[in-house]
Amino acid sequence: MRILTFDTESSTGCVNDGSLCSFGYYLFDTETGNALQEDILIKPMAKFRKGIIGKNGKIGLAYDESVFYASPKFSFQYEKIKNIISTSDVVIGFAIENDVKYLRDACDK
């Protein structure tokens, strides 16, 4: 059985502006004991809004903004992400409905 947990990140916090910038996941195969973990970076269509929440009113990024802008567009990463999700038997997450909204928006854009 392949168990997937994933989280998405957005450059704006909005689910309808092409702001998906990261698909991080952990995939565990119970039969083999193998695990895969990766943060797939995506060039967001929307510019970063870093002053909305967080410490001192600023959002900290896991990577420098330039790293996200140098990353491939979602269309380039789509098949890889689709394969990760579609080959999983169980998907576990927190507020996964929001993560799916970001993925759906990226597909629409």
Short mmCIF file of C-alpha atoms in Angstrom, two decimals:
data_model
loop_
_atom_site.label_atom_id
_atom_site.label_comp_id
_atom_site.label_asym_id
_atom_site.label_seq_id
_atom_site.Cartn_x
_atom_site.Cartn_y
_atom_site.Cartn_z
CA MET A 1 0.00 0.00 0.00
CA ARG A 2 1.29 3.46 -0.93
CA ILE A 3 0.40 6.20 1.56
CA LEU A 4 0.80 9.81 0.47
CA THR A 5 0.73 13.00 2.45
CA PHE A 6 1.29 16.29 0.69
CA ASP A 7 1.09 20.03 1.18
CA THR A 8 0.97 22.86 -1.30
CA GLU A 9 2.21 26.40 -0.91
CA SER A 10 1.06 29.54 -2.63
CA SER A 11 2.78 32.82 -3.42
CA THR A 12 -0.32 34.84 -2.44
CA GLY A 13 -2.57 32.73 -0.25
CA CYS A 14 -5.35 32.93 -2.87
CA VAL A 15 -6.72 29.79 -4.52
CA ASN A 16 -7.67 31.35 -7.85
CA ASP A 17 -4.71 33.34 -9.18
CA GLY A 18 -2.15 30.77 -10.36
CA SER A 19 -0.11 31.18 -7.18
CA LEU A 20 0.84 27.53 -6.58
CA CYS A 21 4.58 27.51 -5.94
CA SER A 22 5.29 24.24 -4.13
CA PHE A 23 4.04 20.67 -3.92
CA GLY A 24 5.78 18.95 -1.05
CA TYR A 25 5.10 15.30 -0.41
CA TYR A 26 6.06 12.20 1.56
CA LEU A 27 5.17 8.86 0.00
CA PHE A 28 5.55 5.63 1.98
CA ASP A 29 5.26 2.14 0.53
CA THR A 30 4.17 -0.24 3.32
CA GLU A 31 5.18 -3.34 1.34
CA THR A 32 8.78 -2.34 0.64
CA GLY A 33 9.37 0.12 3.48
CA ASN A 34 10.63 2.63 0.92
CA ALA A 35 9.84 6.31 1.33
CA LEU A 36 10.12 9.22 -1.07
CA GLN A 37 10.15 12.82 0.05
CA GLU A 38 10.48 15.85 -2.18
CA ASP A 39 9.54 19.47 -2.48
CA ILE A 40 8.58 20.11 -6.10
CA LEU A 41 9.05 23.81 -6.75
CA ILE A 42 6.88 25.58 -9.29
CA LYS A 43 7.24 28.99 -10.91
CA PRO A 44 4.14 30.84 -9.67
CA MET A 45 2.07 32.95 -12.06
CA ALA A 46 1.29 35.43 -9.28
CA LYS A 47 3.95 37.51 -7.51
CA PHE A 48 4.74 36.79 -3.87
CA ARG A 49 2.83 38.69 -1.20
CA LYS A 50 5.04 38.35 1.84
CA GLY A 51 3.58 41.05 4.07
CA ILE A 52 0.22 39.54 4.96
CA ILE A 53 0.93 37.28 7.96
CA GLY A 54 3.77 35.79 9.93
CA LYS A 55 6.41 37.04 12.31
CA ASN A 56 6.55 40.82 12.31
CA GLY A 57 3.93 40.87 9.57
CA LYS A 58 6.16 39.08 7.06
CA ILE A 59 6.05 35.60 5.62
CA GLY A 60 9.27 33.61 5.61
CA LEU A 61 9.97 31.51 2.55
CA ALA A 62 11.60 28.09 2.59
CA TYR A 63 13.63 29.08 -0.48
CA ASP A 64 14.71 32.39 -1.87
CA GLU A 65 12.10 33.98 -4.11
CA SER A 66 14.48 33.76 -7.07
CA VAL A 67 14.58 29.95 -6.70
CA PHE A 68 10.81 29.75 -7.19
CA TYR A 69 10.92 32.04 -10.24
CA ALA A 70 13.72 29.93 -11.74
CA SER A 71 11.69 26.72 -11.24
CA PRO A 72 9.67 25.04 -14.01
CA LYS A 73 6.08 26.07 -14.65
CA PHE A 74 3.27 23.86 -13.36
CA SER A 75 2.62 22.47 -16.85
CA PHE A 76 6.14 20.98 -16.78
CA GLN A 77 5.60 19.43 -13.33
CA TYR A 78 2.01 18.28 -13.94
CA GLU A 79 2.71 14.68 -15.06
CA LYS A 80 5.06 14.05 -12.15
CA ILE A 81 2.52 15.35 -9.60
CA LYS A 82 -0.32 13.49 -11.31
CA ASN A 83 1.67 10.25 -11.17
CA ILE A 84 2.46 10.70 -7.47
CA ILE A 85 -1.20 11.22 -6.58
CA SER A 86 -2.73 8.68 -8.96
CA THR A 87 -0.44 5.83 -7.90
CA SER A 88 -1.17 6.32 -4.19
CA ASP A 89 -3.65 4.10 -2.39
CA VAL A 90 -4.34 6.46 0.52
CA VAL A 91 -3.92 10.23 0.71
CA ILE A 92 -3.68 11.88 4.11
CA GLY A 93 -3.47 15.59 4.77
CA PHE A 94 -4.44 18.56 6.86
CA ALA A 95 -6.88 21.01 5.24
CA ILE A 96 -6.37 18.99 2.07
CA GLU A 97 -9.37 20.68 0.46
CA ASN A 98 -7.32 23.88 0.19
CA ASP A 99 -4.36 22.00 -1.29
CA VAL A 100 -6.64 20.49 -3.92
CA LYS A 101 -8.01 23.96 -4.73
CA TYR A 102 -4.47 25.19 -5.47
CA LEU A 103 -3.84 22.17 -7.71
CA ARG A 104 -7.16 22.64 -9.50
CA ASP A 105 -6.42 26.33 -10.05
CA ALA A 106 -2.98 25.49 -11.47
CA CYS A 107 -4.61 23.01 -13.85
CA ASP A 108 -7.17 25.62 -14.92
CA LYS A 109 -4.51 28.24 -15.55
#
